[in-house]
Tab-separated table of C-alpha atoms in Angstrom:
chain	number	residue	atom	x	y	z
W	5	UNK	CA	28.536	-4.087	-7.190
W	6	UNK	CA	25.274	-4.327	-5.338
W	7	UNK	CA	23.484	-7.672	-5.567
W	8	UNK	CA	20.188	-6.996	-7.569
W	9	UNK	CA	18.537	-9.916	-5.821
W	10	UNK	CA	17.084	-7.130	-3.759
W	11	UNK	CA	15.491	-5.343	-6.642
W	12	UNK	CA	14.322	-8.576	-8.191
W	13	UNK	CA	12.734	-9.418	-4.585
W	14	UNK	CA	11.073	-5.809	-4.356
W	15	UNK	CA	9.430	-6.519	-7.739
W	16	UNK	CA	7.207	-9.100	-5.722
W	17	UNK	CA	5.314	-6.134	-4.610
W	18	UNK	CA	4.016	-4.797	-7.748
W	19	UNK	CA	0.463	-4.000	-6.599
W	20	UNK	CA	1.366	-0.548	-6.504
W	21	UNK	CA	3.886	1.521	-8.857
W	22	UNK	CA	7.118	2.673	-7.269
W	23	UNK	CA	10.607	3.463	-8.085
W	24	UNK	CA	13.952	1.928	-6.832
W	25	UNK	CA	16.971	3.851	-7.152
W	26	UNK	CA	20.321	1.771	-6.782
W	27	UNK	CA	23.803	3.205	-7.579
W	28	UNK	CA	22.415	6.148	-9.251
W	29	UNK	CA	20.106	3.849	-11.575
W	30	UNK	CA	16.302	3.913	-11.246
W	31	UNK	CA	14.093	1.263	-11.851
W	32	UNK	CA	10.237	1.238	-11.898
W	33	UNK	CA	8.145	-1.733	-10.412
W	34	UNK	CA	4.422	-1.897	-11.176
W	35	UNK	CA	2.535	-0.301	-13.698
W	36	UNK	CA	1.160	3.270	-13.919
W	37	UNK	CA	2.607	6.710	-12.087
W	38	UNK	CA	5.247	5.757	-9.238
W	39	UNK	CA	3.730	6.683	-5.932
W	40	UNK	CA	7.167	6.930	-4.207
W	41	UNK	CA	10.633	6.124	-4.363
W	42	UNK	CA	12.903	3.811	-2.338
W	43	UNK	CA	16.566	4.667	-2.380
W	44	UNK	CA	18.790	1.945	-1.720
W	45	UNK	CA	22.066	2.925	-0.074
W	46	UNK	CA	23.235	-0.308	0.944
W	47	UNK	CA	22.323	-3.939	-0.189
W	48	UNK	CA	20.093	-6.136	1.986
W	49	UNK	CA	21.604	-9.778	2.017
W	50	UNK	CA	19.400	-12.392	0.265
W	51	UNK	CA	19.337	-14.443	3.442
W	52	UNK	CA	17.851	-11.491	5.668
W	53	UNK	CA	15.207	-10.861	3.214
W	54	UNK	CA	14.184	-14.511	2.820
W	55	UNK	CA	14.268	-15.141	6.510
W	56	UNK	CA	11.663	-12.119	7.128
W	57	UNK	CA	10.924	-9.517	4.745
W	58	UNK	CA	9.622	-7.481	7.650
W	59	UNK	CA	12.568	-7.599	9.863
W	60	UNK	CA	15.109	-7.206	7.073
W	61	UNK	CA	13.472	-4.219	5.492
W	62	UNK	CA	12.742	-2.419	9.043
W	63	UNK	CA	16.427	-2.832	10.192
W	64	UNK	CA	17.653	-1.443	6.948
W	65	UNK	CA	15.208	1.608	7.335
W	66	UNK	CA	16.664	1.724	10.953
W	67	UNK	CA	20.362	1.941	10.036
W	68	UNK	CA	19.583	4.533	7.090
W	69	UNK	CA	20.317	1.794	4.256
W	70	UNK	CA	16.812	2.548	2.552
W	71	UNK	CA	15.367	5.954	2.481
W	72	UNK	CA	11.738	6.661	1.430
W	73	UNK	CA	11.418	9.652	-0.939
W	74	UNK	CA	7.593	10.401	-0.574
W	75	UNK	CA	4.949	9.646	2.132
W	76	UNK	CA	6.287	6.960	4.453
W	77	UNK	CA	2.449	6.336	5.745
W	78	UNK	CA	1.548	5.507	2.145
W	79	UNK	CA	4.525	3.491	1.411
W	80	UNK	CA	3.803	1.114	4.408
W	81	UNK	CA	0.006	1.022	3.485
W	82	UNK	CA	1.046	-0.321	-0.024
W	83	UNK	CA	3.553	-2.961	1.521
W	84	UNK	CA	1.185	-4.187	4.162
W	85	UNK	CA	-1.533	-4.602	1.647
W	86	UNK	CA	0.743	-7.037	-0.144
W	87	UNK	CA	1.868	-8.785	3.477
W	88	UNK	CA	0.773	-12.160	2.180
W	89	UNK	CA	3.583	-11.887	-0.095
W	90	UNK	CA	6.241	-11.402	2.895
W	91	UNK	CA	8.861	-14.314	3.551
W	92	UNK	CA	9.134	-15.570	7.052
W	93	UNK	CA	11.217	-18.477	8.523
W	94	UNK	CA	9.441	-19.129	11.820
W	95	UNK	CA	12.246	-21.853	12.696
W	96	UNK	CA	14.884	-19.214	12.221
W	97	UNK	CA	13.064	-16.475	14.318
W	98	UNK	CA	11.552	-18.681	16.982
W	99	UNK	CA	13.470	-16.887	19.732
W	100	UNK	CA	11.693	-13.571	18.496
W	101	UNK	CA	8.285	-15.065	17.473
W	102	UNK	CA	7.999	-17.459	20.644
W	103	UNK	CA	9.256	-15.353	23.664
W	104	UNK	CA	8.580	-16.478	27.388
W	105	UNK	CA	5.140	-15.707	28.689
W	106	UNK	CA	6.084	-16.449	32.240
W	107	UNK	CA	5.344	-13.663	34.860
W	108	UNK	CA	9.046	-12.585	35.606
W	109	UNK	CA	9.810	-12.423	31.988
W	110	UNK	CA	6.839	-10.321	31.083
W	111	UNK	CA	7.269	-7.797	33.627
W	112	UNK	CA	10.968	-7.130	31.987
W	113	UNK	CA	9.369	-6.990	28.277
W	114	UNK	CA	6.687	-4.437	29.441
W	115	UNK	CA	9.303	-2.238	31.220
W	116	UNK	CA	11.478	-2.276	28.253
W	117	UNK	CA	8.857	-0.028	26.311
W	118	UNK	CA	7.037	1.732	29.027
W	119	UNK	CA	10.126	2.852	31.144
W	120	UNK	CA	11.851	4.764	28.304
W	121	UNK	CA	10.899	7.662	30.554
W	122	UNK	CA	8.084	10.015	31.270
W	123	UNK	CA	9.923	12.918	29.791
W	124	UNK	CA	10.210	10.913	26.503
W	125	UNK	CA	6.415	10.198	26.202
W	126	UNK	CA	5.567	13.684	27.229
W	127	UNK	CA	7.492	15.033	24.272
W	128	UNK	CA	4.938	13.675	21.859
W	129	UNK	CA	1.755	12.580	23.622
W	130	UNK	CA	-1.229	14.834	24.700
W	131	UNK	CA	-1.412	16.300	28.058
W	132	UNK	CA	-3.535	13.600	29.236
W	133	UNK	CA	-0.456	11.193	28.784
W	134	UNK	CA	-2.945	8.889	27.196
W	135	UNK	CA	-0.956	6.158	25.204
W	136	UNK	CA	-3.830	4.375	23.521
W	137	UNK	CA	-6.465	4.809	20.849
W	138	UNK	CA	-8.276	8.032	20.813
W	139	UNK	CA	-11.975	8.528	19.930
W	140	UNK	CA	-12.549	11.229	17.549
W	141	UNK	CA	-16.217	12.331	17.709
W	142	UNK	CA	-15.591	15.319	15.172
W	143	UNK	CA	-13.099	16.149	12.428
W	144	UNK	CA	-12.126	19.205	14.510
W	145	UNK	CA	-11.178	17.007	17.547
W	146	UNK	CA	-7.835	17.936	18.764
W	147	UNK	CA	-5.680	14.744	20.117
W	148	UNK	CA	-6.088	15.865	23.420
W	149	UNK	CA	-10.127	16.409	23.014
W	150	UNK	CA	-10.165	12.879	21.223
W	151	UNK	CA	-8.439	11.309	24.244
W	152	UNK	CA	-10.793	12.997	26.847
W	153	UNK	CA	-13.558	11.543	24.423
W	154	UNK	CA	-12.140	8.332	24.501
W	155	UNK	CA	-12.183	8.076	28.332
W	156	UNK	CA	-15.369	9.591	28.664
W	157	UNK	CA	-16.788	6.983	26.243
W	158	UNK	CA	-15.541	4.128	28.346
W	159	UNK	CA	-16.921	5.557	31.599
W	160	UNK	CA	-20.240	5.753	29.888
W	161	UNK	CA	-20.242	2.463	28.916
W	162	UNK	CA	-19.237	1.111	32.287
W	163	UNK	CA	-22.355	2.582	33.859
W	164	UNK	CA	-20.963	4.145	36.989
W	165	UNK	CA	-22.623	5.188	39.983
W	166	UNK	CA	-21.238	7.164	43.007
W	167	UNK	CA	-19.676	4.885	45.580
W	168	UNK	CA	-18.757	2.015	43.176
W	169	UNK	CA	-15.495	0.495	43.112
W	170	UNK	CA	-13.252	0.515	39.585
W	171	UNK	CA	-10.231	-1.515	38.812
W	172	UNK	CA	-8.031	-0.480	35.814
W	173	UNK	CA	-5.753	-3.227	34.801
W	174	UNK	CA	-2.769	-1.813	33.160
W	175	UNK	CA	-3.897	1.639	34.162
W	176	UNK	CA	-0.821	3.472	32.646
W	177	UNK	CA	-0.464	7.015	34.035
W	178	UNK	CA	-3.689	6.841	35.769
W	179	UNK	CA	-5.865	9.493	33.495
W	180	UNK	CA	-8.879	7.051	33.359
W	181	UNK	CA	-8.989	6.452	36.964
W	182	UNK	CA	-8.870	10.004	38.052
W	183	UNK	CA	-11.678	10.953	35.711
W	184	UNK	CA	-13.656	8.252	37.107
W	185	UNK	CA	-13.292	9.508	40.544
W	186	UNK	CA	-13.598	13.117	39.746
W	187	UNK	CA	-16.631	12.713	37.363
W	188	UNK	CA	-18.569	9.679	38.825
W	189	UNK	CA	-17.634	9.743	42.614
W	190	UNK	CA	-16.177	6.148	42.341
W	191	UNK	CA	-13.181	4.629	44.334
W	192	UNK	CA	-10.475	3.765	41.801
W	193	UNK	CA	-7.818	0.990	42.304
W	194	UNK	CA	-4.936	0.528	39.260
W	195	UNK	CA	-2.060	-1.847	38.478
W	196	UNK	CA	0.809	-1.171	36.128
W	197	UNK	CA	4.219	-2.848	35.617
W	198	UNK	CA	5.806	0.224	34.563
W	199	UNK	CA	7.908	2.181	37.278
W	200	UNK	CA	7.709	5.292	35.529
W	201	UNK	CA	3.913	5.121	35.104
W	202	UNK	CA	3.611	4.306	38.580
W	203	UNK	CA	5.715	7.137	39.404
W	204	UNK	CA	3.889	9.870	37.373
W	205	UNK	CA	0.353	8.201	38.515
W	206	UNK	CA	1.415	8.985	42.431
W	207	UNK	CA	2.401	12.532	41.313
W	208	UNK	CA	-1.196	12.998	39.471
W	209	UNK	CA	-3.001	11.451	42.511
W	210	UNK	CA	-1.382	13.794	44.867
W	211	UNK	CA	-1.820	16.875	42.812
W	212	UNK	CA	-5.708	16.225	42.690
W	213	UNK	CA	-6.070	15.593	46.273
W	214	UNK	CA	-7.380	12.077	45.510
W	215	UNK	CA	-5.022	10.080	47.762
W	216	UNK	CA	-8.131	8.478	49.651
W	217	UNK	CA	-10.016	7.806	46.532
W	218	UNK	CA	-7.679	6.521	43.881
W	219	UNK	CA	-4.919	4.011	44.782
W	220	UNK	CA	-2.438	2.700	41.982
W	221	UNK	CA	0.020	0.135	42.624
W	222	UNK	CA	3.296	-1.404	41.042
W	223	UNK	CA	1.981	-4.857	40.719
W	224	UNK	CA	0.976	-7.719	38.243
W	225	UNK	CA	-2.918	-8.130	37.770
W	226	UNK	CA	-2.139	-11.856	38.757
W	227	UNK	CA	-1.448	-10.902	42.274
W	228	UNK	CA	-4.545	-8.949	42.975
W	229	UNK	CA	-6.553	-12.425	43.953
W	230	UNK	CA	-4.283	-12.788	46.912
W	231	UNK	CA	-5.312	-9.357	48.307
W	232	UNK	CA	-8.925	-10.211	48.591
W	233	UNK	CA	-10.616	-7.522	46.593
W	234	UNK	CA	-13.531	-7.390	44.527
W	235	UNK	CA	-14.806	-4.381	42.294
W	236	UNK	CA	-18.180	-3.141	40.795
W	237	UNK	CA	-16.429	-2.530	37.471
W	238	UNK	CA	-13.195	-3.669	35.604
W	239	UNK	CA	-11.647	-1.865	32.784
W	240	UNK	CA	-8.525	-2.796	30.918
W	241	UNK	CA	-7.168	-0.202	28.147
W	242	UNK	CA	-4.284	-1.594	25.841
W	243	UNK	CA	-3.023	-4.083	28.101
W	244	UNK	CA	-4.282	-7.423	26.949
W	245	UNK	CA	-1.805	-7.345	24.077
W	246	UNK	CA	1.034	-8.132	26.744
W	247	UNK	CA	-0.832	-10.861	28.464
W	248	UNK	CA	0.620	-13.717	25.919
W	249	UNK	CA	-1.539	-16.462	24.304
W	250	UNK	CA	-0.865	-18.985	26.979
W	251	UNK	CA	-2.375	-16.693	29.625
W	252	UNK	CA	-5.818	-15.582	28.179
W	253	UNK	CA	-7.740	-18.157	30.353
W	254	UNK	CA	-5.650	-17.023	33.241
W	255	UNK	CA	-6.529	-13.467	32.475
W	256	UNK	CA	-10.095	-13.827	32.090
W	257	UNK	CA	-10.319	-16.060	35.189
W	258	UNK	CA	-8.586	-13.636	37.347
W	259	UNK	CA	-10.943	-10.624	36.078
W	260	UNK	CA	-13.832	-13.019	36.761
W	261	UNK	CA	-12.510	-13.557	40.352
W	262	UNK	CA	-12.069	-9.737	40.891
W	263	UNK	CA	-15.510	-8.857	39.515
W	264	UNK	CA	-18.734	-8.974	41.555
W	265	UNK	CA	-21.720	-10.865	40.222
W	266	UNK	CA	-23.474	-8.842	37.570
W	267	UNK	CA	-20.473	-6.349	37.281
W	268	UNK	CA	-19.141	-4.788	34.064
W	269	UNK	CA	-15.967	-5.458	32.589
W	270	UNK	CA	-14.767	-3.315	29.441
W	271	UNK	CA	-11.676	-4.705	27.509
W	272	UNK	CA	-10.064	-2.441	24.988
W	273	UNK	CA	-7.348	-4.171	23.014
W	274	UNK	CA	-5.638	-4.400	19.640
W	275	UNK	CA	-6.976	-7.443	17.900
W	276	UNK	CA	-5.534	-9.580	14.989
W	277	UNK	CA	-7.181	-11.560	12.475
W	278	UNK	CA	-5.561	-15.032	13.322
W	279	UNK	CA	-3.804	-16.814	16.170
W	280	UNK	CA	-0.516	-16.585	14.303
W	281	UNK	CA	2.552	-14.337	15.566
W	282	UNK	CA	3.667	-12.868	12.195
W	283	UNK	CA	5.420	-9.583	13.145
W	284	UNK	CA	9.100	-10.326	14.126
W	285	UNK	CA	10.125	-6.566	13.832
W	286	UNK	CA	7.627	-5.053	16.334
W	287	UNK	CA	8.487	-7.972	18.661
W	288	UNK	CA	12.013	-7.454	18.318
W	289	UNK	CA	12.162	-3.741	18.619
W	290	UNK	CA	8.900	-2.284	20.051
W	291	UNK	CA	6.815	-4.610	22.133
W	292	UNK	CA	9.022	-7.711	22.945
W	293	UNK	CA	6.572	-10.609	23.746
W	294	UNK	CA	3.712	-8.589	22.452
W	295	UNK	CA	0.736	-10.706	21.103
W	296	UNK	CA	-2.387	-9.692	19.451
W	297	UNK	CA	-5.527	-11.686	20.482
W	298	UNK	CA	-8.243	-12.400	17.708
W	299	UNK	CA	-11.947	-11.437	18.723
W	300	UNK	CA	-12.921	-15.067	18.434
W	301	UNK	CA	-10.244	-15.997	20.904
W	302	UNK	CA	-11.496	-12.973	23.293
W	303	UNK	CA	-15.089	-14.127	23.057
W	304	UNK	CA	-14.418	-17.844	23.530
W	305	UNK	CA	-12.154	-17.171	26.709
W	306	UNK	CA	-14.652	-14.610	28.047
W	307	UNK	CA	-17.499	-17.183	27.891
W	308	UNK	CA	-15.336	-19.893	29.563
W	309	UNK	CA	-15.109	-17.410	32.289
W	310	UNK	CA	-18.787	-16.990	32.640
W	311	UNK	CA	-18.920	-13.342	30.918
W	312	UNK	CA	-21.864	-12.432	28.846
W	313	UNK	CA	-21.025	-10.124	26.025
W	314	UNK	CA	-23.195	-7.157	25.504
W	315	UNK	CA	-21.405	-5.105	22.887
W	316	UNK	CA	-18.559	-5.254	20.645
W	317	UNK	CA	-17.181	-2.014	18.659
W	318	UNK	CA	-14.231	-1.521	16.486
W	319	UNK	CA	-12.167	1.677	16.767
W	320	UNK	CA	-9.810	0.814	13.984
W	321	UNK	CA	-10.132	4.130	11.860
W	322	UNK	CA	-9.832	6.034	15.259
W	323	UNK	CA	-6.481	4.122	16.198
W	324	UNK	CA	-5.263	5.160	12.547
W	325	UNK	CA	-5.809	8.715	13.184
W	326	UNK	CA	-4.356	8.507	16.850
W	327	UNK	CA	-1.258	7.157	15.462
W	328	UNK	CA	-0.696	9.942	12.724
W	329	UNK	CA	-1.231	12.520	15.264
W	330	UNK	CA	1.419	10.952	17.513
W	331	UNK	CA	3.783	10.590	14.239
W	332	UNK	CA	3.195	14.160	13.369
W	333	UNK	CA	4.164	15.218	17.212
W	334	UNK	CA	7.097	12.943	17.090
W	335	UNK	CA	8.371	14.509	13.925
W	336	UNK	CA	8.477	18.018	15.681
W	337	UNK	CA	11.066	16.307	18.146
W	338	UNK	CA	13.361	14.332	16.177
W	339	UNK	CA	16.241	16.433	16.827
W	340	UNK	CA	15.764	16.528	20.568
W	341	UNK	CA	15.081	12.576	20.723
W	342	UNK	CA	18.112	12.144	18.350
W	343	UNK	CA	20.409	14.074	20.750
W	344	UNK	CA	18.952	11.804	23.621
W	345	UNK	CA	19.561	8.511	21.826
W	346	UNK	CA	20.723	8.296	18.176
W	347	UNK	CA	19.183	8.632	14.474
W	348	UNK	CA	18.398	5.006	14.118
W	349	UNK	CA	16.079	5.291	17.294
W	350	UNK	CA	14.180	7.844	15.684
W	351	UNK	CA	13.573	6.020	12.566
W	352	UNK	CA	12.605	2.884	14.471
W	353	UNK	CA	9.894	5.075	16.226
W	354	UNK	CA	8.873	6.544	13.008
W	355	UNK	CA	8.574	3.386	11.398
W	356	UNK	CA	6.426	1.821	14.504
W	357	UNK	CA	4.082	4.764	14.573
W	358	UNK	CA	3.624	5.209	10.831
W	359	UNK	CA	3.635	1.230	10.388
W	360	UNK	CA	0.837	0.933	12.940
W	361	UNK	CA	-1.096	3.579	11.614
W	362	UNK	CA	-0.898	1.941	8.009
W	363	UNK	CA	-1.801	-1.482	9.533
W	364	UNK	CA	-5.060	-0.153	10.951
W	365	UNK	CA	-5.694	1.963	7.635
W	366	UNK	CA	-5.744	-1.224	5.512
W	367	UNK	CA	-7.457	-3.478	8.248
W	368	UNK	CA	-4.257	-5.445	8.594
W	369	UNK	CA	-5.024	-5.380	12.437
W	370	UNK	CA	-8.135	-4.172	14.205
W	371	UNK	CA	-8.912	-2.785	17.674
W	372	UNK	CA	-12.218	-3.632	19.746
W	373	UNK	CA	-13.668	-2.619	22.865
W	374	UNK	CA	-15.804	-5.528	24.125
W	375	UNK	CA	-18.263	-4.986	26.858
W	376	UNK	CA	-19.449	-7.597	29.035
W	377	UNK	CA	-20.873	-8.651	32.472
W	378	UNK	CA	-20.035	-11.337	34.917
W	379	UNK	CA	-23.005	-13.717	34.660
W	380	UNK	CA	-26.441	-12.075	33.651
W	381	UNK	CA	-27.477	-8.483	34.392
W	382	UNK	CA	-30.867	-7.185	33.832
W	383	UNK	CA	-30.735	-4.024	35.841
W	384	UNK	CA	-28.774	-2.330	32.823
W	385	UNK	CA	-30.840	-0.251	30.287
W	386	UNK	CA	-32.017	-2.129	27.402
W	387	UNK	CA	-30.388	0.115	24.803
W	388	UNK	CA	-26.648	0.691	24.061
W	389	UNK	CA	-27.181	4.355	23.969
W	390	UNK	CA	-26.944	4.722	27.822
């Protein structure tokens, strides 16, 4: 007989109406018309639920112990709206919530996600191989167009001129640097910790004949200071999430050292609303060691490092739409990925992509582009519309 503590526990999340099927019996939680149905194939222990609601339900979904009849994205939105009712025993999960932020450990953590293989990401990303928030200027924009929009938008904000030098910290597969070199005539330099991304970036540089104009190295951003390099512009897209709270000061001071006086720095990062780590499932299975900075933390550390903030823009709804595009693409290759890995891996990535989309949709997390200069710069246009 299934322990009905699970049913009792799910009753805490009654802001929306939904059904729960257990052993052929159906129960309704909340008032109104049910919006989805949770089918429970196997019980979740009370201890696991009280230790972490997120981790217990996430792992049960991965195993197939829970099935969702209805829209997964909508179901996750309803749960995350009630995240203040989640259980979380921080002491029991300290090894997940408080991982090492040492350089050698971070390199392994980053590789665990990004080195799944270029062939894997190629299955469901757009042809630019951009794995960060796109920018939808129109409802008609495809994912590829929106990713190109994003890169163009960032390059415009950087106010690039021919002959300038541009550093991309955490440059991924190098698309932004290649576009900057082609369209603005700048000299690009990038760094990544992913061997797979570095390998693909070298192929792209060679294919475009930009060997003398774009350089991408497999190195940690903290090692760039020793190379005695300085740049007119610095950009970092989707990398701050891997820096770690104990390294924020080091990160900003490093960028300050690498940027010329008056230079522009654009930081594009997912942000949290506080400085508390509360997402054990995503840290255990998707981004080991990943930490979301709050906007107030970023601004605080920026000014400590002599930066002056020019502009802050939220792209929250753009990221929700980006993730739903990725999820739609990923659904089309379920069978192929399942053959390569297994069904639990597929369900894990479904939950990751849909869960993140839901988190942005309801404002559980945000994403910001912060534009700043090293010291004052009075030579830039006086309006943000440049």
